[in-house]
GROMACS .gro file of C-alpha atoms in nm:
model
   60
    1UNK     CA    1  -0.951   3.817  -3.045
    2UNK     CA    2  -0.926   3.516  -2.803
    3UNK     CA    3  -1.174   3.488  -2.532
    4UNK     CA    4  -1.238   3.237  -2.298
    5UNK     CA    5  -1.618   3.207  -2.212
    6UNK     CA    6  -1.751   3.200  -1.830
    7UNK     CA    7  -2.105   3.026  -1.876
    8UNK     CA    8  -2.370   2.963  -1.600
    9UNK     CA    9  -2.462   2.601  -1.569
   10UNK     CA   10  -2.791   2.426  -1.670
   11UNK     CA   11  -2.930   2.812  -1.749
   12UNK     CA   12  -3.281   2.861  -1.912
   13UNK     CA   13  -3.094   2.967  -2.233
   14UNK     CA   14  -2.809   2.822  -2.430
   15UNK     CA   15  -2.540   3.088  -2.427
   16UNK     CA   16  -2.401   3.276  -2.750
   17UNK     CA   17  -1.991   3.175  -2.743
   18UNK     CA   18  -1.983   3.249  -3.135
   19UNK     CA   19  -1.873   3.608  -3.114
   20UNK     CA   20  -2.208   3.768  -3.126
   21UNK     CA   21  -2.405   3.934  -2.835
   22UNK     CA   22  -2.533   3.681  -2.585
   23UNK     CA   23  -2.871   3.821  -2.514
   24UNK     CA   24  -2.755   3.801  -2.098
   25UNK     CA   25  -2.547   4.113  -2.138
   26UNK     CA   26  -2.251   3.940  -2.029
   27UNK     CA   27  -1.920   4.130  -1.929
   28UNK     CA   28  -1.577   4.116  -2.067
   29UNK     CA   29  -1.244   4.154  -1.824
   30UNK     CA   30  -0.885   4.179  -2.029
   31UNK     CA   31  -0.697   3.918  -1.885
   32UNK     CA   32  -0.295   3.978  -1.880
   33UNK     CA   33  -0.119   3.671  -2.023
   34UNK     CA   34   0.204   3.495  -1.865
   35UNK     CA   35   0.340   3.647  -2.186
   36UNK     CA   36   0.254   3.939  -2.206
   37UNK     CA   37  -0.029   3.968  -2.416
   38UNK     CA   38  -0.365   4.045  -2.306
   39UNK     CA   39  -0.650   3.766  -2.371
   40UNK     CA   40  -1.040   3.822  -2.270
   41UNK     CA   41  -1.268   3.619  -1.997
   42UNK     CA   42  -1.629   3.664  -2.113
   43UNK     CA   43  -1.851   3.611  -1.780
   44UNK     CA   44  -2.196   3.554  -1.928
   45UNK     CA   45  -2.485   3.637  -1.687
   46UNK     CA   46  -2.747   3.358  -1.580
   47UNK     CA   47  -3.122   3.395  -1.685
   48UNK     CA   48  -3.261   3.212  -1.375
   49UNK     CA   49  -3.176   3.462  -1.102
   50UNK     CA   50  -2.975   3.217  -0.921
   51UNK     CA   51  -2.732   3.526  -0.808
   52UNK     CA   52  -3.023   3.625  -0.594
   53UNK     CA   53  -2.984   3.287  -0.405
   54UNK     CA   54  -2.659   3.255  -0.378
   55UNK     CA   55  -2.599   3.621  -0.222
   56UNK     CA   56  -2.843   3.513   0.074
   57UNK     CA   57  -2.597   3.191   0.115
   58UNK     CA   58  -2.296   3.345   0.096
   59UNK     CA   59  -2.176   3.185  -0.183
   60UNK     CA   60  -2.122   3.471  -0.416
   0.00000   0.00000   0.00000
């Protein structure tokens, strides 16, 4: 399997891209290729809370 990895920047933790769990529980979305075939986009969660901020600013 071919993923592509979605990481949060300058996070408290150095994210897990090698294949095993990433202990931020992050989420995987199949991804429908130009080809046809289906690839993966792993969107790995930040430890920081910064999704709490950026909700109140609108940015999410």
């Amino acid at each position: 399997m071919t993923a592509m990895h979605v990481e949060p920047i300058d996070d408290l933790i150095e994210h897990d891209t090698s294949g095993t769990p990433c202990v931020c529980g992050p989420t995987e979305r199949p991804v429908k290729r130009d080809d046809g075939s289906v690839g993966w986009v792993v969107v790995h969660n930040s430890l920081d809370g910064r999704e709490l901020h950026e909700s109140d600013r609108g940015d999410a």
